[in-house]
C-alpha positions as protocol buffer text, in pm:
chain_id: "A"
residue {
  index: 1
  type: MET
  ca { x: 5993 y: 1907 z: -326 }
}
residue {
  index: 2
  type: VAL
  ca { x: 6227 y: 2194 z: -307 }
}
residue {
  index: 3
  type: ASP
  ca { x: 6601 y: 2061 z: -308 }
}
residue {
  index: 4
  type: TYR
  ca { x: 6740 y: 2262 z: -49 }
}
residue {
  index: 5
  type: PRO
  ca { x: 6650 y: 2326 z: 307 }
}
residue {
  index: 6
  type: GLU
  ca { x: 6370 y: 2569 z: 385 }
}
residue {
  index: 7
  type: ARG
  ca { x: 6492 y: 2687 z: 734 }
}
residue {
  index: 8
  type: TRP
  ca { x: 6803 y: 2744 z: 899 }
}
residue {
  index: 9
  type: GLU
  ca { x: 6753 y: 2556 z: 1244 }
}
residue {
  index: 10
  type: ILE
  ca { x: 6805 y: 2200 z: 1238 }
}
residue {
  index: 11
  type: ASP
  ca { x: 6616 y: 1931 z: 1473 }
}
residue {
  index: 12
  type: ASP
  ca { x: 6785 y: 1867 z: 1790 }
}
residue {
  index: 13
  type: ASP
  ca { x: 6794 y: 1527 z: 1955 }
}
residue {
  index: 14
  type: PRO
  ca { x: 6792 y: 1517 z: 2326 }
}
residue {
  index: 15
  type: SER
  ca { x: 6971 y: 1168 z: 2342 }
}
residue {
  index: 16
  type: LEU
  ca { x: 7299 y: 1318 z: 2188 }
}
residue {
  index: 17
  type: ASP
  ca { x: 7492 y: 1482 z: 2455 }
}
residue {
  index: 18
  type: GLU
  ca { x: 7688 y: 1789 z: 2410 }
}
residue {
  index: 19
  type: ALA
  ca { x: 8017 y: 1585 z: 2411 }
}
residue {
  index: 20
  type: ALA
  ca { x: 7863 y: 1388 z: 2079 }
}
residue {
  index: 21
  type: LEU
  ca { x: 7771 y: 1713 z: 1909 }
}
residue {
  index: 22
  type: LEU
  ca { x: 8093 y: 1877 z: 1975 }
}
residue {
  index: 23
  type: GLU
  ca { x: 8262 y: 1604 z: 1810 }
}
residue {
  index: 24
  type: MET
  ca { x: 8083 y: 1580 z: 1515 }
}
residue {
  index: 25
  type: LEU
  ca { x: 8142 y: 1965 z: 1470 }
}
residue {
  index: 26
  type: ARG
  ca { x: 8540 y: 1867 z: 1520 }
}
residue {
  index: 27
  type: ALA
  ca { x: 8505 y: 1621 z: 1254 }
}
residue {
  index: 28
  type: MET
  ca { x: 8362 y: 1852 z: 1030 }
}
residue {
  index: 29
  type: LEU
  ca { x: 8548 y: 2154 z: 1062 }
}
residue {
  index: 30
  type: GLU
  ca { x: 8869 y: 1918 z: 1016 }
}
residue {
  index: 31
  type: ILE
  ca { x: 8751 y: 1793 z: 694 }
}
residue {
  index: 32
  type: ARG
  ca { x: 8671 y: 2132 z: 555 }
}
residue {
  index: 33
  type: GLY
  ca { x: 9000 y: 2246 z: 673 }
}
residue {
  index: 34
  type: LEU
  ca { x: 9209 y: 1983 z: 517 }
}
residue {
  index: 35
  type: GLU
  ca { x: 8992 y: 2049 z: 196 }
}
residue {
  index: 36
  type: ASP
  ca { x: 9105 y: 2390 z: 204 }
}
residue {
  index: 37
  type: GLU
  ca { x: 9468 y: 2284 z: 217 }
}
residue {
  index: 38
  type: ILE
  ca { x: 9440 y: 2021 z: -35 }
}
residue {
  index: 39
  type: GLN
  ca { x: 9311 y: 2335 z: -271 }
}
residue {
  index: 40
  type: ARG
  ca { x: 9608 y: 2540 z: -177 }
}
residue {
  index: 41
  type: ALA
  ca { x: 9859 y: 2222 z: -254 }
}
residue {
  index: 42
  type: PHE
  ca { x: 9707 y: 2182 z: -587 }
}
residue {
  index: 43
  type: THR
  ca { x: 9747 y: 2552 z: -680 }
}
residue {
  index: 44
  type: LYS
  ca { x: 10143 y: 2498 z: -580 }
}
residue {
  index: 45
  type: ASP
  ca { x: 10140 y: 2193 z: -822 }
}
residue {
  index: 46
  type: LEU
  ca { x: 10198 y: 1953 z: -513 }
}
residue {
  index: 47
  type: VAL
  ca { x: 9907 y: 1754 z: -645 }
}
residue {
  index: 48
  type: ARG
  ca { x: 9923 y: 1506 z: -939 }
}
residue {
  index: 49
  type: GLY
  ca { x: 9594 y: 1481 z: -1134 }
}
residue {
  index: 50
  type: SER
  ca { x: 9282 y: 1626 z: -1030 }
}
residue {
  index: 51
  type: THR
  ca { x: 9109 y: 1692 z: -691 }
}
residue {
  index: 52
  type: HIS
  ca { x: 8742 y: 1663 z: -608 }
}
residue {
  index: 53
  type: LEU
  ca { x: 8641 y: 1833 z: -292 }
}
residue {
  index: 54
  type: CYS
  ca { x: 8366 y: 1776 z: -73 }
}
residue {
  index: 55
  type: THR
  ca { x: 8343 y: 2128 z: 100 }
}
residue {
  index: 56
  type: GLY
  ca { x: 7985 y: 2177 z: 209 }
}
residue {
  index: 57
  type: GLN
  ca { x: 7890 y: 1805 z: 225 }
}
residue {
  index: 58
  type: GLU
  ca { x: 8058 y: 1733 z: 562 }
}
residue {
  index: 59
  type: ALA
  ca { x: 7725 y: 1672 z: 749 }
}
residue {
  index: 60
  type: ALA
  ca { x: 7663 y: 1373 z: 524 }
}
residue {
  index: 61
  type: VAL
  ca { x: 7968 y: 1184 z: 593 }
}
residue {
  index: 62
  type: VAL
  ca { x: 8021 y: 1280 z: 945 }
}
residue {
  index: 63
  type: GLY
  ca { x: 7641 y: 1199 z: 1047 }
}
residue {
  index: 64
  type: ALA
  ca { x: 7673 y: 876 z: 867 }
}
residue {
  index: 65
  type: CYS
  ca { x: 8006 y: 716 z: 985 }
}
residue {
  index: 66
  type: SER
  ca { x: 7910 y: 869 z: 1333 }
}
residue {
  index: 67
  type: VAL
  ca { x: 7690 y: 558 z: 1398 }
}
residue {
  index: 68
  type: LEU
  ca { x: 7948 y: 291 z: 1251 }
}
residue {
  index: 69
  type: ARG
  ca { x: 8182 y: 94 z: 1431 }
}
residue {
  index: 70
  type: THR
  ca { x: 8559 y: 36 z: 1304 }
}
residue {
  index: 71
  type: THR
  ca { x: 8467 y: -301 z: 1221 }
}
residue {
  index: 72
  type: ASP
  ca { x: 8214 y: -180 z: 966 }
}
residue {
  index: 73
  type: SER
  ca { x: 8296 y: -102 z: 597 }
}
residue {
  index: 74
  type: MET
  ca { x: 8284 y: 209 z: 412 }
}
residue {
  index: 75
  type: VAL
  ca { x: 8320 y: 278 z: 39 }
}
residue {
  index: 76
  type: CYS
  ca { x: 8263 y: 604 z: -160 }
}
residue {
  index: 77
  type: THR
  ca { x: 8344 y: 810 z: -469 }
}
residue {
  index: 78
  type: TYR
  ca { x: 8644 y: 1029 z: -583 }
}
residue {
  index: 79
  type: ARG
  ca { x: 8488 y: 1305 z: -374 }
}
residue {
  index: 80
  type: GLY
  ca { x: 8568 y: 1093 z: -81 }
}
residue {
  index: 81
  type: HIS
  ca { x: 8826 y: 1272 z: 115 }
}
residue {
  index: 82
  type: GLY
  ca { x: 8547 y: 1370 z: 363 }
}
residue {
  index: 83
  type: ALA
  ca { x: 8444 y: 1012 z: 401 }
}
residue {
  index: 84
  type: VAL
  ca { x: 8765 y: 842 z: 446 }
}
residue {
  index: 85
  type: LEU
  ca { x: 8847 y: 1094 z: 732 }
}
residue {
  index: 86
  type: ALA
  ca { x: 8482 y: 1058 z: 902 }
}
residue {
  index: 87
  type: LYS
  ca { x: 8543 y: 673 z: 917 }
}
residue {
  index: 88
  type: GLY
  ca { x: 8877 y: 754 z: 1098 }
}
residue {
  index: 89
  type: ALA
  ca { x: 9172 y: 788 z: 862 }
}
residue {
  index: 90
  type: SER
  ca { x: 9449 y: 1013 z: 974 }
}
residue {
  index: 91
  type: LEU
  ca { x: 9477 y: 1354 z: 888 }
}
residue {
  index: 92
  type: ALA
  ca { x: 9827 y: 1323 z: 785 }
}
residue {
  index: 93
  type: ALA
  ca { x: 9837 y: 983 z: 632 }
}
residue {
  index: 94
  type: THR
  ca { x: 9545 y: 1112 z: 396 }
}
residue {
  index: 95
  type: PHE
  ca { x: 9723 y: 1446 z: 287 }
}
residue {
  index: 96
  type: ALA
  ca { x: 10026 y: 1265 z: 241 }
}
residue {
  index: 97
  type: GLU
  ca { x: 9849 y: 1032 z: 17 }
}
residue {
  index: 98
  type: ILE
  ca { x: 9703 y: 1326 z: -196 }
}
residue {
  index: 99
  type: VAL
  ca { x: 10044 y: 1499 z: -221 }
}
residue {
  index: 100
  type: GLY
  ca { x: 10211 y: 1180 z: -305 }
}
residue {
  index: 101
  type: ARG
  ca { x: 10437 y: 1097 z: -7 }
}
residue {
  index: 102
  type: GLU
  ca { x: 10538 y: 735 z: 113 }
}
residue {
  index: 103
  type: THR
  ca { x: 10374 y: 825 z: 453 }
}
residue {
  index: 104
  type: GLY
  ca { x: 10022 y: 808 z: 289 }
}
residue {
  index: 105
  type: LEU
  ca { x: 9759 y: 596 z: 305 }
}
residue {
  index: 106
  type: CYS
  ca { x: 9844 y: 391 z: 17 }
}
residue {
  index: 107
  type: GLY
  ca { x: 10217 y: 477 z: 33 }
}
residue {
  index: 108
  type: GLY
  ca { x: 10163 y: 795 z: -202 }
}
residue {
  index: 109
  type: LYS
  ca { x: 10088 y: 575 z: -511 }
}
residue {
  index: 110
  type: GLY
  ca { x: 9702 y: 610 z: -509 }
}
residue {
  index: 111
  type: GLY
  ca { x: 9651 y: 987 z: -462 }
}
residue {
  index: 112
  type: SER
  ca { x: 9324 y: 1176 z: -422 }
}
residue {
  index: 113
  type: MET
  ca { x: 9093 y: 953 z: -574 }
}
residue {
  index: 114
  type: HIS
  ca { x: 9220 y: 618 z: -442 }
}
residue {
  index: 115
  type: LEU
  ca { x: 9219 y: 652 z: -34 }
}
residue {
  index: 116
  type: THR
  ca { x: 9213 y: 336 z: 167 }
}
residue {
  index: 117
  type: ASP
  ca { x: 9267 y: 242 z: 513 }
}
residue {
  index: 118
  type: ALA
  ca { x: 9174 y: -96 z: 576 }
}
residue {
  index: 119
  type: GLY
  ca { x: 9241 y: -68 z: 937 }
}
residue {
  index: 120
  type: VAL
  ca { x: 8955 y: 171 z: 1026 }
}
residue {
  index: 121
  type: GLY
  ca { x: 8722 y: 6 z: 762 }
}
residue {
  index: 122
  type: ALA
  ca { x: 8760 y: 251 z: 464 }
}
residue {
  index: 123
  type: TYR
  ca { x: 8786 y: 8 z: 186 }
}
residue {
  index: 124
  type: GLY
  ca { x: 8850 y: 268 z: -78 }
}
residue {
  index: 125
  type: SER
  ca { x: 8749 y: 566 z: -278 }
}
residue {
  index: 126
  type: PHE
  ca { x: 8706 y: 479 z: -631 }
}
residue {
  index: 127
  type: ALA
  ca { x: 8740 y: 694 z: -950 }
}
residue {
  index: 128
  type: ILE
  ca { x: 8481 y: 491 z: -1186 }
}
residue {
  index: 129
  type: VAL
  ca { x: 8147 y: 629 z: -1070 }
}
residue {
  index: 130
  type: GLY
  ca { x: 7928 y: 351 z: -924 }
}
residue {
  index: 131
  type: ALA
  ca { x: 8207 y: 92 z: -951 }
}
residue {
  index: 132
  type: HIS
  ca { x: 8206 y: 50 z: -590 }
}
residue {
  index: 133
  type: LEU
  ca { x: 7848 y: -30 z: -541 }
}
residue {
  index: 134
  type: PRO
  ca { x: 7907 y: -399 z: -600 }
}
residue {
  index: 135
  type: ILE
  ca { x: 8204 y: -389 z: -356 }
}
residue {
  index: 136
  type: ALA
  ca { x: 7993 y: -263 z: -80 }
}
residue {
  index: 137
  type: ASN
  ca { x: 7759 y: -586 z: -148 }
}
residue {
  index: 138
  type: GLY
  ca { x: 8089 y: -789 z: -144 }
}
residue {
  index: 139
  type: LEU
  ca { x: 8172 y: -656 z: 195 }
}
residue {
  index: 140
  type: ALA
  ca { x: 7830 y: -726 z: 331 }
}
residue {
  index: 141
  type: LEU
  ca { x: 7840 y: -1050 z: 190 }
}
residue {
  index: 142
  type: ALA
  ca { x: 8177 y: -1125 z: 350 }
}
residue {
  index: 143
  type: ALA
  ca { x: 8059 y: -994 z: 697 }
}
residue {
  index: 144
  type: ARG
  ca { x: 7784 y: -1249 z: 675 }
}
residue {
  index: 145
  type: GLN
  ca { x: 7970 y: -1536 z: 580 }
}
residue {
  index: 146
  type: GLN
  ca { x: 8238 y: -1469 z: 876 }
}
residue {
  index: 147
  type: GLY
  ca { x: 7936 y: -1461 z: 1105 }
}
residue {
  index: 148
  type: SER
  ca { x: 7970 y: -1089 z: 1181 }
}
residue {
  index: 149
  type: ASP
  ca { x: 7708 y: -832 z: 1240 }
}
residue {
  index: 150
  type: ALA
  ca { x: 7911 y: -550 z: 1050 }
}
residue {
  index: 151
  type: VAL
  ca { x: 7736 y: -341 z: 809 }
}
residue {
  index: 152
  type: SER
  ca { x: 7861 y: -194 z: 488 }
}
residue {
  index: 153
  type: LEU
  ca { x: 7814 y: 173 z: 380 }
}
residue {
  index: 154
  type: CYS
  ca { x: 7821 y: 298 z: 35 }
}
residue {
  index: 155
  type: PHE
  ca { x: 7842 y: 645 z: -40 }
}
residue {
  index: 156
  type: PHE
  ca { x: 7774 y: 753 z: -394 }
}
residue {
  index: 157
  type: GLY
  ca { x: 7637 y: 1066 z: -596 }
}
residue {
  index: 158
  type: ASP
  ca { x: 7335 y: 1149 z: -755 }
}
residue {
  index: 159
  type: GLY
  ca { x: 7495 y: 1082 z: -1116 }
}
residue {
  index: 160
  type: SER
  ca { x: 7527 y: 679 z: -1006 }
}
residue {
  index: 161
  type: THR
  ca { x: 7165 y: 632 z: -985 }
}
residue {
  index: 162
  type: ASN
  ca { x: 7130 y: 595 z: -1357 }
}
residue {
  index: 163
  type: ILE
  ca { x: 7393 y: 329 z: -1432 }
}
residue {
  index: 164
  type: GLY
  ca { x: 7352 y: -10 z: -1434 }
}
residue {
  index: 165
  type: ALA
  ca { x: 7572 y: -82 z: -1128 }
}
residue {
  index: 166
  type: PHE
  ca { x: 7320 y: 124 z: -921 }
}
residue {
  index: 167
  type: HIS
  ca { x: 7033 y: -94 z: -1011 }
}
residue {
  index: 168
  type: GLU
  ca { x: 7193 y: -431 z: -1027 }
}
residue {
  index: 169
  type: SER
  ca { x: 7353 y: -370 z: -679 }
}
residue {
  index: 170
  type: LEU
  ca { x: 7039 y: -260 z: -530 }
}
residue {
  index: 171
  type: ASN
  ca { x: 6864 y: -554 z: -653 }
}
residue {
  index: 172
  type: LEU
  ca { x: 7100 y: -827 z: -553 }
}
residue {
  index: 173
  type: ALA
  ca { x: 7141 y: -665 z: -220 }
}
residue {
  index: 174
  type: ALA
  ca { x: 6761 y: -682 z: -163 }
}
residue {
  index: 175
  type: VAL
  ca { x: 6744 y: -1033 z: -273 }
}
residue {
  index: 176
  type: TRP
  ca { x: 6993 y: -1170 z: -81 }
}
residue {
  index: 177
  type: SER
  ca { x: 6890 y: -937 z: 238 }
}
residue {
  index: 178
  type: LEU
  ca { x: 7260 y: -765 z: 229 }
}
residue {
  index: 179
  type: PRO
  ca { x: 7331 y: -581 z: 545 }
}
residue {
  index: 180
  type: VAL
  ca { x: 7397 y: -270 z: 318 }
}
residue {
  index: 181
  type: ILE
  ca { x: 7323 y: 119 z: 357 }
}
residue {
  index: 182
  type: PHE
  ca { x: 7315 y: 282 z: 25 }
}
residue {
  index: 183
  type: PHE
  ca { x: 7394 y: 660 z: 67 }
}
residue {
  index: 184
  type: CYS
  ca { x: 7333 y: 894 z: -192 }
}
residue {
  index: 185
  type: GLU
  ca { x: 7496 y: 1204 z: -163 }
}
residue {
  index: 186
  type: ASN
  ca { x: 7241 y: 1410 z: -415 }
}
residue {
  index: 187
  type: ASN
  ca { x: 7453 y: 1727 z: -434 }
}
residue {
  index: 188
  type: LEU
  ca { x: 7211 y: 1837 z: -731 }
}
residue {
  index: 189
  type: TYR
  ca { x: 7510 y: 1765 z: -994 }
}
residue {
  index: 190
  type: GLY
  ca { x: 7631 y: 1476 z: -1163 }
}
residue {
  index: 191
  type: GLU
  ca { x: 7957 y: 1661 z: -1271 }
}
residue {
  index: 192
  type: TYR
  ca { x: 7812 y: 1955 z: -1476 }
}
residue {
  index: 193
  type: THR
  ca { x: 7480 y: 1828 z: -1521 }
}
residue {
  index: 194
  type: ALA
  ca { x: 7175 y: 1890 z: -1313 }
}
residue {
  index: 195
  type: TRP
  ca { x: 7041 y: 1564 z: -1165 }
}
residue {
  index: 196
  type: ARG
  ca { x: 6658 y: 1671 z: -1249 }
}
residue {
  index: 197
  type: ALA
  ca { x: 6781 y: 1683 z: -1598 }
}
residue {
  index: 198
  type: THR
  ca { x: 6858 y: 1288 z: -1597 }
}
residue {
  index: 199
  type: ALA
  ca { x: 6596 y: 1148 z: -1402 }
}
residue {
  index: 200
  type: ARG
  ca { x: 6218 y: 1187 z: -1404 }
}
residue {
  index: 201
  type: VAL
  ca { x: 6145 y: 1116 z: -1043 }
}
residue {
  index: 202
  type: ASP
  ca { x: 6112 y: 1374 z: -790 }
}
residue {
  index: 203
  type: ARG
  ca { x: 6287 y: 1173 z: -508 }
}
residue {
  index: 204
  type: LEU
  ca { x: 6580 y: 959 z: -579 }
}
residue {
  index: 205
  type: ALA
  ca { x: 6493 y: 765 z: -257 }
}
residue {
  index: 206
  type: ASP
  ca { x: 6175 y: 628 z: -441 }
}
residue {
  index: 207
  type: ARG
  ca { x: 6370 y: 441 z: -663 }
}
residue {
  index: 208
  type: ALA
  ca { x: 6404 y: 211 z: -342 }
}
residue {
  index: 209
  type: GLY
  ca { x: 6046 y: 77 z: -376 }
}
residue {
  index: 210
  type: SER
  ca { x: 6166 y: -107 z: -726 }
}
residue {
  index: 211
  type: TYR
  ca { x: 6361 y: -337 z: -502 }
}
residue {
  index: 212
  type: GLY
  ca { x: 6148 y: -363 z: -201 }
}
residue {
  index: 213
  type: MET
  ca { x: 6361 y: -164 z: 18 }
}
residue {
  index: 214
  type: PRO
  ca { x: 6303 y: 127 z: 259 }
}
residue {
  index: 215
  type: GLY
  ca { x: 6401 y: 456 z: 65 }
}
residue {
  index: 216
  type: VAL
  ca { x: 6436 y: 806 z: 276 }
}
residue {
  index: 217
  type: ARG
  ca { x: 6510 y: 1134 z: 187 }
}
residue {
  index: 218
  type: ILE
  ca { x: 6674 y: 1362 z: 402 }
}
residue {
  index: 219
  type: ASP
  ca { x: 6819 y: 1707 z: 491 }
}
residue {
  index: 220
  type: GLY
  ca { x: 7192 y: 1627 z: 381 }
}
residue {
  index: 221
  type: ASN
  ca { x: 7320 y: 1940 z: 554 }
}
residue {
  index: 222
  type: ASP
  ca { x: 7158 y: 1845 z: 889 }
}
residue {
  index: 223
  type: VAL
  ca { x: 7408 y: 1624 z: 1083 }
}
residue {
  index: 224
  type: ILE
  ca { x: 7161 y: 1505 z: 1346 }
}
residue {
  index: 225
  type: ALA
  ca { x: 6920 y: 1410 z: 1079 }
}
residue {
  index: 226
  type: VAL
  ca { x: 7186 y: 1248 z: 881 }
}
residue {
  index: 227
  type: ARG
  ca { x: 7288 y: 1047 z: 1187 }
}
residue {
  index: 228
  type: ARG
  ca { x: 6926 y: 939 z: 1270 }
}
residue {
  index: 229
  type: ALA
  ca { x: 6837 y: 809 z: 939 }
}
residue {
  index: 230
  type: THR
  ca { x: 7180 y: 627 z: 897 }
}
residue {
  index: 231
  type: GLY
  ca { x: 7165 y: 487 z: 1274 }
}
residue {
  index: 232
  type: GLN
  ca { x: 6788 y: 335 z: 1167 }
}
residue {
  index: 233
  type: ALA
  ca { x: 6933 y: 175 z: 879 }
}
residue {
  index: 234
  type: VAL
  ca { x: 7209 y: 45 z: 1068 }
}
residue {
  index: 235
  type: GLU
  ca { x: 6995 y: -120 z: 1295 }
}
residue {
  index: 236
  type: ARG
  ca { x: 6795 y: -276 z: 1013 }
}
residue {
  index: 237
  type: ALA
  ca { x: 7091 y: -428 z: 876 }
}
residue {
  index: 238
  type: ARG
  ca { x: 7241 y: -564 z: 1177 }
}
residue {
  index: 239
  type: ALA
  ca { x: 6900 y: -735 z: 1250 }
}
residue {
  index: 240
  type: GLY
  ca { x: 6902 y: -911 z: 942 }
}
residue {
  index: 241
  type: GLU
  ca { x: 6653 y: -686 z: 761 }
}
residue {
  index: 242
  type: GLY
  ca { x: 6848 y: -591 z: 465 }
}
residue {
  index: 243
  type: PRO
  ca { x: 6948 y: -293 z: 276 }
}
residue {
  index: 244
  type: THR
  ca { x: 6802 y: 70 z: 299 }
}
residue {
  index: 245
  type: LEU
  ca { x: 6863 y: 363 z: 38 }
}
residue {
  index: 246
  type: ILE
  ca { x: 6926 y: 718 z: 172 }
}
residue {
  index: 247
  type: GLU
  ca { x: 6907 y: 1003 z: -12 }
}
residue {
  index: 248
  type: ALA
  ca { x: 7074 y: 1298 z: 149 }
}
residue {
  index: 249
  type: VAL
  ca { x: 7043 y: 1631 z: -24 }
}
residue {
  index: 250
  type: THR
  ca { x: 7317 y: 1860 z: 18 }
}
residue {
  index: 251
  type: TYR
  ca { x: 7538 y: 2078 z: -196 }
}
residue {
  index: 252
  type: ARG
  ca { x: 7904 y: 2121 z: -269 }
}
residue {
  index: 253
  type: HIS
  ca { x: 8041 y: 2454 z: -238 }
}
residue {
  index: 254
  type: ARG
  ca { x: 8302 y: 2435 z: -536 }
}
residue {
  index: 255
  type: GLY
  ca { x: 8282 y: 2319 z: -873 }
}
residue {
  index: 256
  type: HIS
  ca { x: 8319 y: 1920 z: -967 }
}
residue {
  index: 257
  type: SER
  ca { x: 8687 y: 1952 z: -989 }
}
residue {
  index: 258
  type: ARG
  ca { x: 8962 y: 2188 z: -933 }
}
residue {
  index: 259
  type: THR
  ca { x: 8935 y: 2334 z: -1301 }
}
residue {
  index: 260
  type: ASP
  ca { x: 8545 y: 2364 z: -1295 }
}
residue {
  index: 261
  type: PRO
  ca { x: 8430 y: 2725 z: -1235 }
}
residue {
  index: 262
  type: ALA
  ca { x: 8069 y: 2592 z: -1193 }
}
residue {
  index: 263
  type: LYS
  ca { x: 7897 y: 2851 z: -1426 }
}
residue {
  index: 264
  type: TYR
  ca { x: 7622 y: 2618 z: -1481 }
}
residue {
  index: 265
  type: ARG
  ca { x: 7475 y: 2703 z: -1154 }
}
residue {
  index: 266
  type: PRO
  ca { x: 7176 y: 2933 z: -1155 }
}
residue {
  index: 267
  type: ASP
  ca { x: 7231 y: 3259 z: -1028 }
}
residue {
  index: 268
  type: GLY
  ca { x: 7180 y: 3288 z: -635 }
}
residue {
  index: 269
  type: GLU
  ca { x: 7162 y: 2909 z: -601 }
}
residue {
  index: 270
  type: LEU
  ca { x: 7521 y: 2893 z: -401 }
}
residue {
  index: 271
  type: GLU
  ca { x: 7458 y: 3175 z: -185 }
}
residue {
  index: 272
  type: ARG
  ca { x: 7088 y: 3019 z: -91 }
}
residue {
  index: 273
  type: TRP
  ca { x: 7325 y: 2715 z: -10 }
}
residue {
  index: 274
  type: LEU
  ca { x: 7565 y: 2874 z: 197 }
}
residue {
  index: 275
  type: LYS
  ca { x: 7322 y: 3021 z: 426 }
}
residue {
  index: 276
  type: VAL
  ca { x: 7268 y: 2660 z: 544 }
}
residue {
  index: 277
  type: ASP
  ca { x: 7593 y: 2554 z: 582 }
}
residue {
  index: 278
  type: PRO
  ca { x: 7605 y: 2250 z: 768 }
}
residue {
  index: 279
  type: ILE
  ca { x: 7912 y: 2354 z: 1001 }
}
residue {
  index: 280
  type: ARG
  ca { x: 7732 y: 2696 z: 1094 }
}
residue {
  index: 281
  type: ARG
  ca { x: 7403 y: 2500 z: 1156 }
}
residue {
  index: 282
  type: LEU
  ca { x: 7547 y: 2283 z: 1390 }
}
residue {
  index: 283
  type: GLU
  ca { x: 7724 y: 2565 z: 1586 }
}
residue {
  index: 284
  type: ASN
  ca { x: 7417 y: 2758 z: 1586 }
}
residue {
  index: 285
  type: LEU
  ca { x: 7239 y: 2443 z: 1758 }
}
residue {
  index: 286
  type: LEU
  ca { x: 7502 y: 2412 z: 2010 }
}
residue {
  index: 287
  type: ALA
  ca { x: 7477 y: 2793 z: 2089 }
}
residue {
  index: 288
  type: THR
  ca { x: 7121 y: 2711 z: 2154 }
}
residue {
  index: 289
  type: ARG
  ca { x: 7234 y: 2441 z: 2407 }
}
residue {
  index: 290
  type: GLY
  ca { x: 7394 y: 2687 z: 2612 }
}
residue {
  index: 291
  type: VAL
  ca { x: 7768 y: 2599 z: 2454 }
}
residue {
  index: 292
  type: SER
  ca { x: 7963 y: 2919 z: 2517 }
}
residue {
  index: 293
  type: PRO
  ca { x: 8131 y: 3115 z: 2202 }
}
residue {
  index: 294
  type: GLU
  ca { x: 8448 y: 3077 z: 2378 }
}
residue {
  index: 295
  type: ARG
  ca { x: 8421 y: 2676 z: 2363 }
}
residue {
  index: 296
  type: LEU
  ca { x: 8300 y: 2680 z: 2015 }
}
residue {
  index: 297
  type: GLN
  ca { x: 8597 y: 2883 z: 1952 }
}
residue {
  index: 298
  type: GLU
  ca { x: 8815 y: 2659 z: 2116 }
}
residue {
  index: 299
  type: ILE
  ca { x: 8688 y: 2361 z: 1892 }
}
residue {
  index: 300
  type: THR
  ca { x: 8745 y: 2566 z: 1603 }
}
residue {
  index: 301
  type: ALA
  ca { x: 9109 y: 2644 z: 1680 }
}
residue {
  index: 302
  type: ALA
  ca { x: 9192 y: 2276 z: 1787 }
}
residue {
  index: 303
  type: ALA
  ca { x: 9063 y: 2162 z: 1451 }
}
residue {
  index: 304
  type: ARG
  ca { x: 9269 y: 2435 z: 1258 }
}
residue {
  index: 305
  type: ASP
  ca { x: 9594 y: 2325 z: 1456 }
}
residue {
  index: 306
  type: ALA
  ca { x: 9534 y: 1956 z: 1414 }
}
residue {
  index: 307
  type: VAL
  ca { x: 9495 y: 2024 z: 1030 }
}
residue {
  index: 308
  type: ARG
  ca { x: 9811 y: 2238 z: 1029 }
}
residue {
  index: 309
  type: ASP
  ca { x: 9996 y: 1968 z: 1210 }
}
residue {
  index: 310
  type: ALA
  ca { x: 9910 y: 1717 z: 979 }
}
residue {
  index: 311
  type: VAL
  ca { x: 10011 y: 1925 z: 666 }
}
residue {
  index: 312
  type: GLU
  ca { x: 10336 y: 1979 z: 808 }
}
residue {
  index: 313
  type: GLU
  ca { x: 10399 y: 1631 z: 896 }
}
residue {
  index: 314
  type: ALA
  ca { x: 10295 y: 1491 z: 581 }
}
residue {
  index: 315
  type: LEU
  ca { x: 10509 y: 1761 z: 359 }
}
residue {
  index: 316
  type: SER
  ca { x: 10803 y: 1681 z: 541 }
}
residue {
  index: 317
  type: ALA
  ca { x: 10785 y: 1300 z: 442 }
}
residue {
  index: 318
  type: ALA
  ca { x: 10950 y: 1172 z: 116 }
}
residue {
  index: 319
  type: PRO
  ca { x: 10804 y: 1084 z: -210 }
}
residue {
  index: 320
  type: PRO
  ca { x: 10769 y: 686 z: -256 }
}
residue {
  index: 321
  type: ARG
  ca { x: 11101 y: 511 z: -360 }
}
residue {
  index: 322
  type: LEU
  ca { x: 11140 y: 429 z: -712 }
}
residue {
  index: 323
  type: GLU
  ca { x: 11115 y: 34 z: -623 }
}
residue {
  index: 324
  type: ALA
  ca { x: 10785 y: 108 z: -443 }
}
residue {
  index: 325
  type: LEU
  ca { x: 10642 y: 101 z: -819 }
}
residue {
  index: 326
  type: TYR
  ca { x: 10678 y: -304 z: -802 }
}
residue {
  index: 327
  type: GLU
  ca { x: 10551 y: -325 z: -462 }
}
residue {
  index: 328
  type: ASP
  ca { x: 10179 y: -428 z: -376 }
}
residue {
  index: 329
  type: VAL
  ca { x: 10103 y: -520 z: -737 }
}
residue {
  index: 330
  type: TYR
  ca { x: 10015 y: -888 z: -652 }
}
residue {
  index: 331
  type: ALA
  ca { x: 9859 y: -1040 z: -338 }
}
C-alpha cells in the first residue's frame, strides 16, 4: 500500500453539518498559525530548547479530538502543540508556556515538550518516546475505577511502535479491556529514519491483531476519515469493548525539529504531500458544499486574528518568578 493519498478529494459525511466542518477548519488553521509563530519565536531566541512542529498533521489531532468530551483524557508526544490545542487548551497559554512566561499552561516551566492542561483533559505531552502509552492505560483504568465512561486517547508516532512500552501497553489494555484509543500518527519518519526501514509490516495497524484488538489504517490528512474512525473507536471503548489501534498516515511539512533540514527525504516527496495538504482539502470540500470563498476567508482571518492576539498576550506576560522554581515539586 502506498503511504500517501492517491486523490485530492476527501469523503464527505452528510451527518456533519456545515458548522461542524467550519469548526474543524478553524481549529486546524489556528494550530498551523500558532506553529508558524512558534517557528518565528525560535528564530528570535524566545524559545529555550528545541521545538517539534506538527505542521501538516493538523487533520489527525483535530479529527480525533473532535469526538472527545472534556472529561475524556488525552496524552501525546513532544510534537504535541496541535494535540493540546485540539483538546481545548488556550492559544495564549500554550504559546506562553513555549516562550517561558508565567501565564503558560505550566507556569512557563515546562516548555514546548511538556504541555499539560488537566482542565480540558490534556494530561501532558511527553519528551521520552513512548513513555506516555502506559500513562494512557492508567488514565483509562482510573476512569473505570471511578465509574466513569470516559475514554483515554493516546497519540504517538510510528517510531514508538518498535519499543517495549508500545507492546506492553497494547497487550495490557487488551487483557483488561481498557477504554483506550491508541492513535499512531504515522508521518513516515521516526526522527530521521523512514519507518519502512525499521519495520517489516506493510501496515502498522496490523500489529493490533497480536493483541486481539481492532486495527485500522486511515488517511490521516482527511479530517473526516479521522473523525469517523476515532468516533467508532470511542463508541467501542465507552461500551466496554476495549481498545482500538488507529494508524493515521500523514506527513510533517518540516524537519524533525527546528535544526533538521530534512535532507533525507526523497526528491519530490514533500511536494507530493503538499498537494494533499489537510487544510486545503477541507476547504475544497466546503467549497463543493456551497460555502462561499468569502466565508472561508472570514474563517481564515478569524483564526489569524486569534493567533495574533494570543501571541501578543503571551509575550506581554512576565517570565516565572525565581521562587516558582520550588513550587509544584511535590504533591
